[in-house]
CSV table of C-alpha atoms in Angstrom, one decimal:
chain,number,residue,atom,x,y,z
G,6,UNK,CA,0.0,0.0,0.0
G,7,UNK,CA,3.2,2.7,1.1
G,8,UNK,CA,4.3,1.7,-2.4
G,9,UNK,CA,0.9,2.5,-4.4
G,10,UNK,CA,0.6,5.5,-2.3
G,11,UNK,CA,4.3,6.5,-3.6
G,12,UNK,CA,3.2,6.0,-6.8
G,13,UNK,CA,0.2,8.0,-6.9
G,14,UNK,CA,1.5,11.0,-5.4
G,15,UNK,CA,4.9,10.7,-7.6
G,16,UNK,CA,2.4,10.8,-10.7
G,17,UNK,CA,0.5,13.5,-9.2
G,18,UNK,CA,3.6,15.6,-8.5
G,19,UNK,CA,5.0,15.0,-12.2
G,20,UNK,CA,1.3,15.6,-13.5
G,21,UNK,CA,0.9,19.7,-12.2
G,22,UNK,CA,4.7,20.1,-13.1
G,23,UNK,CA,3.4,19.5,-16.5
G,24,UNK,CA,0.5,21.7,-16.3
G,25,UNK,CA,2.2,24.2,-15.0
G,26,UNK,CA,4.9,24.3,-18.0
G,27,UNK,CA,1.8,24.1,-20.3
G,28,UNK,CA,0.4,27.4,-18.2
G,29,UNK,CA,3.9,29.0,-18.4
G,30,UNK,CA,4.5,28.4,-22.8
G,31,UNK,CA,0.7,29.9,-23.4
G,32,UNK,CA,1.5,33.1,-21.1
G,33,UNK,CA,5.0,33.6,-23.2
G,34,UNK,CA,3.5,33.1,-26.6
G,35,UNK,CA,1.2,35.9,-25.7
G,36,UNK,CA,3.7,37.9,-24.4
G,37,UNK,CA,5.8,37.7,-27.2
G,38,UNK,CA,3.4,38.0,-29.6
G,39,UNK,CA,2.3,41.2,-27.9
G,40,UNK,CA,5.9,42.6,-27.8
G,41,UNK,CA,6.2,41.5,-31.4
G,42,UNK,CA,9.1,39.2,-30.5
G,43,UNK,CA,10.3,35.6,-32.1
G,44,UNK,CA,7.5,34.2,-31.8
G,45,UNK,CA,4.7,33.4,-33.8
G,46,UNK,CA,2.9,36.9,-34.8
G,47,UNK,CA,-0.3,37.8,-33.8
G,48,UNK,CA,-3.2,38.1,-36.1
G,49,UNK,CA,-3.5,40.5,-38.4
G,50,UNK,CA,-5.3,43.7,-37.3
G,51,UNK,CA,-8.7,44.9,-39.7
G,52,UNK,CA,-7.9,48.2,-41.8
G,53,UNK,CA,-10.1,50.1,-39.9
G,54,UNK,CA,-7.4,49.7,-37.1
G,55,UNK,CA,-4.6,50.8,-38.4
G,56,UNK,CA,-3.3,54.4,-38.2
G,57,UNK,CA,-2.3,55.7,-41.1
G,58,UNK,CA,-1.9,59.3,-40.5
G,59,UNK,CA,1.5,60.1,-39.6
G,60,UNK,CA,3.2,57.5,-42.9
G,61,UNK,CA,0.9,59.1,-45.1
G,62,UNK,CA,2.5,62.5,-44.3
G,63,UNK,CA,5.8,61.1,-45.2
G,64,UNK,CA,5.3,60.2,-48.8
G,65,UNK,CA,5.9,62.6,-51.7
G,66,UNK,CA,5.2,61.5,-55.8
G,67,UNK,CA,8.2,61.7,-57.4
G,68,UNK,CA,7.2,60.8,-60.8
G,69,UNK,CA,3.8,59.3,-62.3
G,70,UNK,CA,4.2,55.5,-63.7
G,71,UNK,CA,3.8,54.9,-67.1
G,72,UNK,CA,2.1,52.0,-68.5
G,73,UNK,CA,4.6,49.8,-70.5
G,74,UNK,CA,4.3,49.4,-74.4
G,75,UNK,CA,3.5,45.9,-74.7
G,76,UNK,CA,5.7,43.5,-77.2
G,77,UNK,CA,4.0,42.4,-80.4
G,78,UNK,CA,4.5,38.5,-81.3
G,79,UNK,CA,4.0,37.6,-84.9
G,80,UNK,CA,1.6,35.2,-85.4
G,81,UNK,CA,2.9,31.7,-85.7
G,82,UNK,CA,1.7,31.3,-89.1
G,83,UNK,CA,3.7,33.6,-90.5
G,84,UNK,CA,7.1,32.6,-88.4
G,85,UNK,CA,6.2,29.2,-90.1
G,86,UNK,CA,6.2,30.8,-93.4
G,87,UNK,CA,9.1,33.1,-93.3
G,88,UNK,CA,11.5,30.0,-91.9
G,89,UNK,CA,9.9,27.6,-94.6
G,90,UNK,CA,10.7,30.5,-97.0
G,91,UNK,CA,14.3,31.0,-96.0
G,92,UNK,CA,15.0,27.1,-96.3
G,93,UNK,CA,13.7,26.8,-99.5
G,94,UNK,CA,15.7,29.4,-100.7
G,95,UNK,CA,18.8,27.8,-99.0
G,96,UNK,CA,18.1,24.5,-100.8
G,97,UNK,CA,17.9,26.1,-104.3
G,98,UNK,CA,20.9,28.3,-104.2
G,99,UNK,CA,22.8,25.0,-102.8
G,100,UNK,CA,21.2,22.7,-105.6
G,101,UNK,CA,22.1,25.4,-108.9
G,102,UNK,CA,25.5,25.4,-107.2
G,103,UNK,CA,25.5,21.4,-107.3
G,104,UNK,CA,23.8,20.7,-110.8
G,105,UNK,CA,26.3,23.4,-112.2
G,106,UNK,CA,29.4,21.7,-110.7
G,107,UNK,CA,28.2,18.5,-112.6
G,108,UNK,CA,26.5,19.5,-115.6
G,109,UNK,CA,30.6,20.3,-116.8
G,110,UNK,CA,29.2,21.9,-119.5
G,111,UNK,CA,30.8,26.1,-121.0
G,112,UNK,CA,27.3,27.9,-119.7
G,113,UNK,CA,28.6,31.1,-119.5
G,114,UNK,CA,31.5,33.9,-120.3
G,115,UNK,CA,33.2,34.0,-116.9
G,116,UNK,CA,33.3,30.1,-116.1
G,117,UNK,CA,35.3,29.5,-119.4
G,118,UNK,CA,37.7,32.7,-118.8
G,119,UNK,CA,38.0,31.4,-115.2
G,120,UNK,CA,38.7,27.6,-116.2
G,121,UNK,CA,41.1,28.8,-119.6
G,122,UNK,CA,42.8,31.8,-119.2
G,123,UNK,CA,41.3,32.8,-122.5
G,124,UNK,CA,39.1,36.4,-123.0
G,125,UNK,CA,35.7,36.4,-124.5
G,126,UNK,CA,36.0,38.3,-127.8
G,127,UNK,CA,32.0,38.0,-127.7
G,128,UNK,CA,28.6,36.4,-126.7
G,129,UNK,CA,25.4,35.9,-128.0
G,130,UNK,CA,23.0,34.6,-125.0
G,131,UNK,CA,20.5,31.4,-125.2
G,132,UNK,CA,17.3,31.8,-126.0
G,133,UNK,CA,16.3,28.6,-125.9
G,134,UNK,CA,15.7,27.7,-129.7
G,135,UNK,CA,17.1,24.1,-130.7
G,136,UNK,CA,19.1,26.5,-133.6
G,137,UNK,CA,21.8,28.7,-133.5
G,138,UNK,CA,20.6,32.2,-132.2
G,139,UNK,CA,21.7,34.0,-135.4
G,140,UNK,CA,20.8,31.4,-138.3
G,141,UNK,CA,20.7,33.7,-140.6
G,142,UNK,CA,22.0,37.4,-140.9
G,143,UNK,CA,21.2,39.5,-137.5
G,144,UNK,CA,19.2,42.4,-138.0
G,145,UNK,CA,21.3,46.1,-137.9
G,146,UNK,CA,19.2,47.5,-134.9
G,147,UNK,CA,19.5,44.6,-133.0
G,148,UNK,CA,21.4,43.6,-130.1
G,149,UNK,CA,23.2,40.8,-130.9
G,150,UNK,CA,24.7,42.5,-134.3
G,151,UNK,CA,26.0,45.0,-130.8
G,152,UNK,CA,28.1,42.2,-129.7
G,153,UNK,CA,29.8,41.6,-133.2
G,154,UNK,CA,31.0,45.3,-132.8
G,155,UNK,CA,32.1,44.5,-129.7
G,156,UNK,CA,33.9,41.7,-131.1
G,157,UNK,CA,35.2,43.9,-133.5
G,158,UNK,CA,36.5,45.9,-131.5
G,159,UNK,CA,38.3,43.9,-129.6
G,160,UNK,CA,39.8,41.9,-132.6
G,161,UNK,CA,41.5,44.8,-133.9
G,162,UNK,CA,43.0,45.6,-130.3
G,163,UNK,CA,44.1,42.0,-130.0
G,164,UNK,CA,46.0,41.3,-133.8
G,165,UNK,CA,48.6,42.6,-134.8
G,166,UNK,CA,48.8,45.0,-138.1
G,167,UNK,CA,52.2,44.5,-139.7
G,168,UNK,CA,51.4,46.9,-142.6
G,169,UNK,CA,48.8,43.9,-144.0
G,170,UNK,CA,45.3,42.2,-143.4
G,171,UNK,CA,44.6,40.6,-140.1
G,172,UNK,CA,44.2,37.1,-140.4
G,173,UNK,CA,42.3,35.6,-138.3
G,174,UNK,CA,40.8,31.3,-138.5
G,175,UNK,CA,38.0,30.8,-136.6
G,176,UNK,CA,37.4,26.9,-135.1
G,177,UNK,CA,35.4,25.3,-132.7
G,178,UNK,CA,36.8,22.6,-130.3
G,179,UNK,CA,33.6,20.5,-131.5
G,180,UNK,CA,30.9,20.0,-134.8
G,181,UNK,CA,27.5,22.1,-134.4
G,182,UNK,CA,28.6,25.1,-132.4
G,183,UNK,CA,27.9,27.9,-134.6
G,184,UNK,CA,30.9,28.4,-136.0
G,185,UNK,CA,30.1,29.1,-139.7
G,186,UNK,CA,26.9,31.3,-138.6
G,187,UNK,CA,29.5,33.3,-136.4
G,188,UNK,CA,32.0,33.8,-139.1
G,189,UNK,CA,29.2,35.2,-141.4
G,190,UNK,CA,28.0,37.9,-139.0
G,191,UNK,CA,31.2,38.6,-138.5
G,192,UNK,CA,32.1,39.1,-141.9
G,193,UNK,CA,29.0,41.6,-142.6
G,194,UNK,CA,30.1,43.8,-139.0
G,195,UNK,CA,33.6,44.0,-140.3
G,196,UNK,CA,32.2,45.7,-143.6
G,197,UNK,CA,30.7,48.1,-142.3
G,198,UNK,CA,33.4,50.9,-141.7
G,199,UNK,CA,34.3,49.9,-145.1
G,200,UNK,CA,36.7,46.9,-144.7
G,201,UNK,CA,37.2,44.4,-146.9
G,202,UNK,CA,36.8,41.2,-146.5
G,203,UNK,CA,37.9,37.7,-147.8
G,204,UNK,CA,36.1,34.5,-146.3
G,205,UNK,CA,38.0,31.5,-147.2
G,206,UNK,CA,36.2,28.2,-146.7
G,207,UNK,CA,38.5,26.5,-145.2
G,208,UNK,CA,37.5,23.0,-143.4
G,209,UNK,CA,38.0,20.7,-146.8
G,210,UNK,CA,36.8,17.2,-145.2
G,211,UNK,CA,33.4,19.1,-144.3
G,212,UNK,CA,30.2,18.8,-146.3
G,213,UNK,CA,28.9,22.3,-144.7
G,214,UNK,CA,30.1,25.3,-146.9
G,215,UNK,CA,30.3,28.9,-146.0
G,216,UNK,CA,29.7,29.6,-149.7
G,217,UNK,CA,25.8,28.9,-149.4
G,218,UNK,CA,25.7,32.8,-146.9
G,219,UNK,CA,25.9,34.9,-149.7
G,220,UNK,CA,24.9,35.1,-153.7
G,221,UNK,CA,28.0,34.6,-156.3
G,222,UNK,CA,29.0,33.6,-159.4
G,223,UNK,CA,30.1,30.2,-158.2
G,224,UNK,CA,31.3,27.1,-160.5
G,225,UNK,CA,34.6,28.0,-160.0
G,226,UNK,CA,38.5,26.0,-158.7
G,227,UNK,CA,37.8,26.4,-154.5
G,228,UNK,CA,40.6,26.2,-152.1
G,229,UNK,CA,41.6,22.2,-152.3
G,230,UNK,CA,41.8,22.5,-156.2
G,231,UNK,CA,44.3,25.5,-155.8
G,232,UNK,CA,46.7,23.9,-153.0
G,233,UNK,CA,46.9,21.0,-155.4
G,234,UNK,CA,47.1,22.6,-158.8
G,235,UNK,CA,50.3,24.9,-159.1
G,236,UNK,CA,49.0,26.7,-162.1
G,237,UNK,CA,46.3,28.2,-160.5
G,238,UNK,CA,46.5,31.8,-158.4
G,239,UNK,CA,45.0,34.0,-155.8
G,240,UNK,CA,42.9,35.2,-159.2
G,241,UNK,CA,41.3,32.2,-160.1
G,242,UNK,CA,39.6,31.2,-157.0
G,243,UNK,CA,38.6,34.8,-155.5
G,244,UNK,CA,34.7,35.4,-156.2
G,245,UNK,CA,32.8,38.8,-155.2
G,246,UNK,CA,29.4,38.5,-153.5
G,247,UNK,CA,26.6,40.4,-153.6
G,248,UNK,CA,27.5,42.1,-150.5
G,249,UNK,CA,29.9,45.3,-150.2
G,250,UNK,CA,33.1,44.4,-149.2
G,251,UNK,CA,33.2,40.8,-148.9
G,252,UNK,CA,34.9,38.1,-151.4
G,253,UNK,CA,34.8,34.2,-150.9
G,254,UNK,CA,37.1,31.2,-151.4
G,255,UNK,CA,35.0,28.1,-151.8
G,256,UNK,CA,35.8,25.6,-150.5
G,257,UNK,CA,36.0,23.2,-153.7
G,258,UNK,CA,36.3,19.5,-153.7
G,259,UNK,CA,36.8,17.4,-150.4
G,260,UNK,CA,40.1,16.4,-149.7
G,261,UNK,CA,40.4,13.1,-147.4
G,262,UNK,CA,44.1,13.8,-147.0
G,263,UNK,CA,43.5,17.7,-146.1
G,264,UNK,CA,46.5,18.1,-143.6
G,265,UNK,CA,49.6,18.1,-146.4
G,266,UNK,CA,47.8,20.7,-147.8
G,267,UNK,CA,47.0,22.8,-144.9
G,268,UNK,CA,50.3,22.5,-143.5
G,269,UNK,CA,52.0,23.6,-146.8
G,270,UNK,CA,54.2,26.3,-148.3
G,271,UNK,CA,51.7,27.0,-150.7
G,272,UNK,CA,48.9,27.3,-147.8
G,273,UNK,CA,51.3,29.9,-146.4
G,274,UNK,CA,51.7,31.9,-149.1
G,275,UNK,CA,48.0,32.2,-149.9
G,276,UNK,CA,47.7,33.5,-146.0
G,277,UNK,CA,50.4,36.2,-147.2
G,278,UNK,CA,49.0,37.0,-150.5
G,279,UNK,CA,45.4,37.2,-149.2
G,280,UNK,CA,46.2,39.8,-146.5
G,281,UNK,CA,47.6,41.8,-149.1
G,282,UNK,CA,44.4,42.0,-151.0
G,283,UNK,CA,42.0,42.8,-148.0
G,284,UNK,CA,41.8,44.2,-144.5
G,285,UNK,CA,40.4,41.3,-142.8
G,286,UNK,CA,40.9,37.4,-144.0
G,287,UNK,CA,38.6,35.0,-142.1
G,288,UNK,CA,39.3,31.4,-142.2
G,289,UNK,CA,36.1,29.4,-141.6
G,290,UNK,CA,38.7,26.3,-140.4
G,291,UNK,CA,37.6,22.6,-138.7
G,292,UNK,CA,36.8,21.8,-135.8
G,293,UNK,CA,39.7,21.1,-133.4
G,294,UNK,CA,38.5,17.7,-131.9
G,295,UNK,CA,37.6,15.6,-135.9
G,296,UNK,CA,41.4,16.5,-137.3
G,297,UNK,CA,44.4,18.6,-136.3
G,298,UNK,CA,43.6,20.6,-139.4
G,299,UNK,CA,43.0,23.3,-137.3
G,300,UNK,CA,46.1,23.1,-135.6
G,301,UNK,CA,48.3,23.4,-138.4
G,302,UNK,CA,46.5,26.4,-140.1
G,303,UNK,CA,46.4,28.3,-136.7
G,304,UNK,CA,50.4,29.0,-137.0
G,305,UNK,CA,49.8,30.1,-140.0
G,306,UNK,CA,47.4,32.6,-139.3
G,307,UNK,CA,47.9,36.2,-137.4
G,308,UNK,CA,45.1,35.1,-134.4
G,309,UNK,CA,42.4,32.1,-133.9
G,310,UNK,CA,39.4,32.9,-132.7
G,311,UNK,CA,37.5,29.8,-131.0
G,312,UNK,CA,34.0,29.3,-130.4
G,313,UNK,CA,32.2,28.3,-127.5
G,314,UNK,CA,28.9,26.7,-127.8
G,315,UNK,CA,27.1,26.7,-124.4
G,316,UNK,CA,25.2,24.0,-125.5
G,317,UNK,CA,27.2,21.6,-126.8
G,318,UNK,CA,30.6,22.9,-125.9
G,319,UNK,CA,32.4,21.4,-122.4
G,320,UNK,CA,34.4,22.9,-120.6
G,321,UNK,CA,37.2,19.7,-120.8
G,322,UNK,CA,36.9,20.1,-124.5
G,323,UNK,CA,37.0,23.7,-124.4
G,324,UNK,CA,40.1,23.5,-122.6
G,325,UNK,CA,41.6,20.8,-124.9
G,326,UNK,CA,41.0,22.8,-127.8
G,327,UNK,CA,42.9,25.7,-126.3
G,328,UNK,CA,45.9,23.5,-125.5
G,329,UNK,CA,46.3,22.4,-128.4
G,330,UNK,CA,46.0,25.7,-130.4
G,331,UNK,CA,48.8,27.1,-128.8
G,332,UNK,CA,51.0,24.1,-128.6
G,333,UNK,CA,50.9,23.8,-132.0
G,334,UNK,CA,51.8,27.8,-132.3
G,335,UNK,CA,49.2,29.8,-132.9
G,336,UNK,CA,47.8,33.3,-131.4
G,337,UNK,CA,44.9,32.3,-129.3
G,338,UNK,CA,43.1,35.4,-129.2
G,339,UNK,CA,39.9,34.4,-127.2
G,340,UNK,CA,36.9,32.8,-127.6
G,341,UNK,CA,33.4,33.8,-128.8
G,342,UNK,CA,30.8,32.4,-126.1
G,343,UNK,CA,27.7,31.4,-129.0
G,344,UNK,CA,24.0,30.4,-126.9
G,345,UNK,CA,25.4,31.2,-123.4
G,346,UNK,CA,23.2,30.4,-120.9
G,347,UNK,CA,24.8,31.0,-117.3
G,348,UNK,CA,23.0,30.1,-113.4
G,349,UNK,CA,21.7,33.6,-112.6
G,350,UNK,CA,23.0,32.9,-108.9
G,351,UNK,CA,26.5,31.2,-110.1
G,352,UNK,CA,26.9,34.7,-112.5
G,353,UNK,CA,26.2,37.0,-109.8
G,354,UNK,CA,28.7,35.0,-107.5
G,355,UNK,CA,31.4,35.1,-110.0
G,356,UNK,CA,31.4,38.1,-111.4
């Protein structure tokens, strides 16, 4: 029983220390939060309580606010389109660049200067026609008959004028390039100051004729029967056409064994004769690629004066052609782009 009794009043004593603790932590709390201690703060007070009187006479406007300008967002739509846009354009630059780097064809004036080293005497742009863009005589007042007095122009910067004729073959490095069409035009441009001309048809193992451009007598020895028959002379195979200023050498009958004859004294002394006789002699010669023909008369001749077809024409065989021009001597003077028909982006880039 003394040990129950213990018990009880031990509990009992530990019980009101407890309380009292309890009793002691309440009356802080309020203390503190009345002093605006530590502790946790005391509710809020209503606006109605607060006195606001003395702050308010503290506070001075220094300067209004100003509402902000707000930000305008394109609409998605049109982000979508201007990024779709700008791809687009992206890819198609990229592809001309690509399909021009493998097409490895002579498209325009500045990628065959850039590639040979050669100047362009003169162009006549593409205009998408499956025939040469002059096929017949260009018209005075029009712009490509512009270009041939360019190109004369520059021809008679470029040759040499020993007290004689220029002599000047034109070739081609391949068949179908405008090369006869060319040396036409250019005959009528050089006329008109009031030059004269000789066009000498010159590409005997050919079946296509120079001769057929203008009206003549005709009937006549041509060039192969006057480097195989002694007796004849500069005389006998000179015919005048019926245009001011220009004469013609027909070409006369094919020769399968041209090159002797090209490469010849007598060759060479028609050359000399002939640029005695007129101010301009125009050899309408082979193409470079079928024979070396061409090769052999170019040494004999003041300039050559090669023709770039940007159809046909490549620039490997462009460049060949070149090479072996003047390896075998002559005066390459340039080339004459014929149906140029350049990337609009690659020709901006380049030039």
């Amino acid at each position: 029983k003394e040990k129950k009794e213990k018990s009880k009043g031990g509990k009992g004593k530990e019980g009101g220390k407890k309380k009292r603790r309890r009793e002691k932590r309440g009356r802080g709390k309020e203390e503190r939060g009345r002093a605006g201690g530590k502790g946790r703060a005391a509710p809020m007070a209503g606006l109605g309580d607060i006195d606001v009187g003395p702050v308010a006479t503290r506070l001075e406007l220094v300067e209004a606010a100003t509402t902000a300008t707000p930000v305008i967002v394109p609409a998605r739509s049109i982000n979508t389109f201007v990024l779709f846009l700008s791809v687009a354009m992206f890819l198609a630059i990229v592809t001309a660049f690509v399909v021009e780097w493998a097409d490895g064809r002579a498209n325009w004036p500045g990628q065959v200067e850039s590639e040979t080293g050669m100047i362009a005497i003169g162009r006549l742009e593409h205009r998408g026609r499956k025939t040469d863009p002059v096929s017949m005589f260009v018209a005075s007042d029009s712009g490509d008959v512009e270009e041939f007095r360019e190109a004369k122009a520059r021809l008679k910067s470029g040759l040499p004028t020993p007290g004689h004729g220029r002599s000047l073959m034109v070739t081609s490095a391949g068949s179908g390039e405008g090369k006869t069409t060319i040396v036409a035009n250019l005959a009528d441009t050089l006329t008109e100051d009031g030059s004269s001309v000789i066009v000498v048809s010159s590409d005997l193992r050919s079946t296509a004729s120079i001769e057929s451009y203008w009206d003549h007598a005709g009937g006549g020895p041509g060039l192969s029967e006057y480097l195989t028959d002694a007796s004849l002379t500069a005389d006998d195979i000179v015919e005048p056409t019926t245009r001011s200023g220009v004469s013609i050498i027909q070409r006369g009958a094919m020769l399968s064994a041209a090159l002797p004859m090209v490469d010849s004294d007598r060759m060479a002394e028609l050359v000399k004769e002939l640029s005695g006789r007129a101010d301009w002699v125009l050899f309408d010669g082979p193409a470079t690629s079928r024979v070396a023909d061409a090769q052999r008369l170019s040494a004999q001749v003041d300039g050559t004066l090669l023709i770039v077809d940007g159809v046909h024409s490549t620039l490997n065989s462009v460049t060949t052609a070149a090479v072996q021009l003047v390896e075998a001597g002559g005066n390459l003077v340039g080339f004459f782009h014929n149906r140029y028909r350049g990337n609009p982006v690659s020709s901006m880039v380049r030039r």
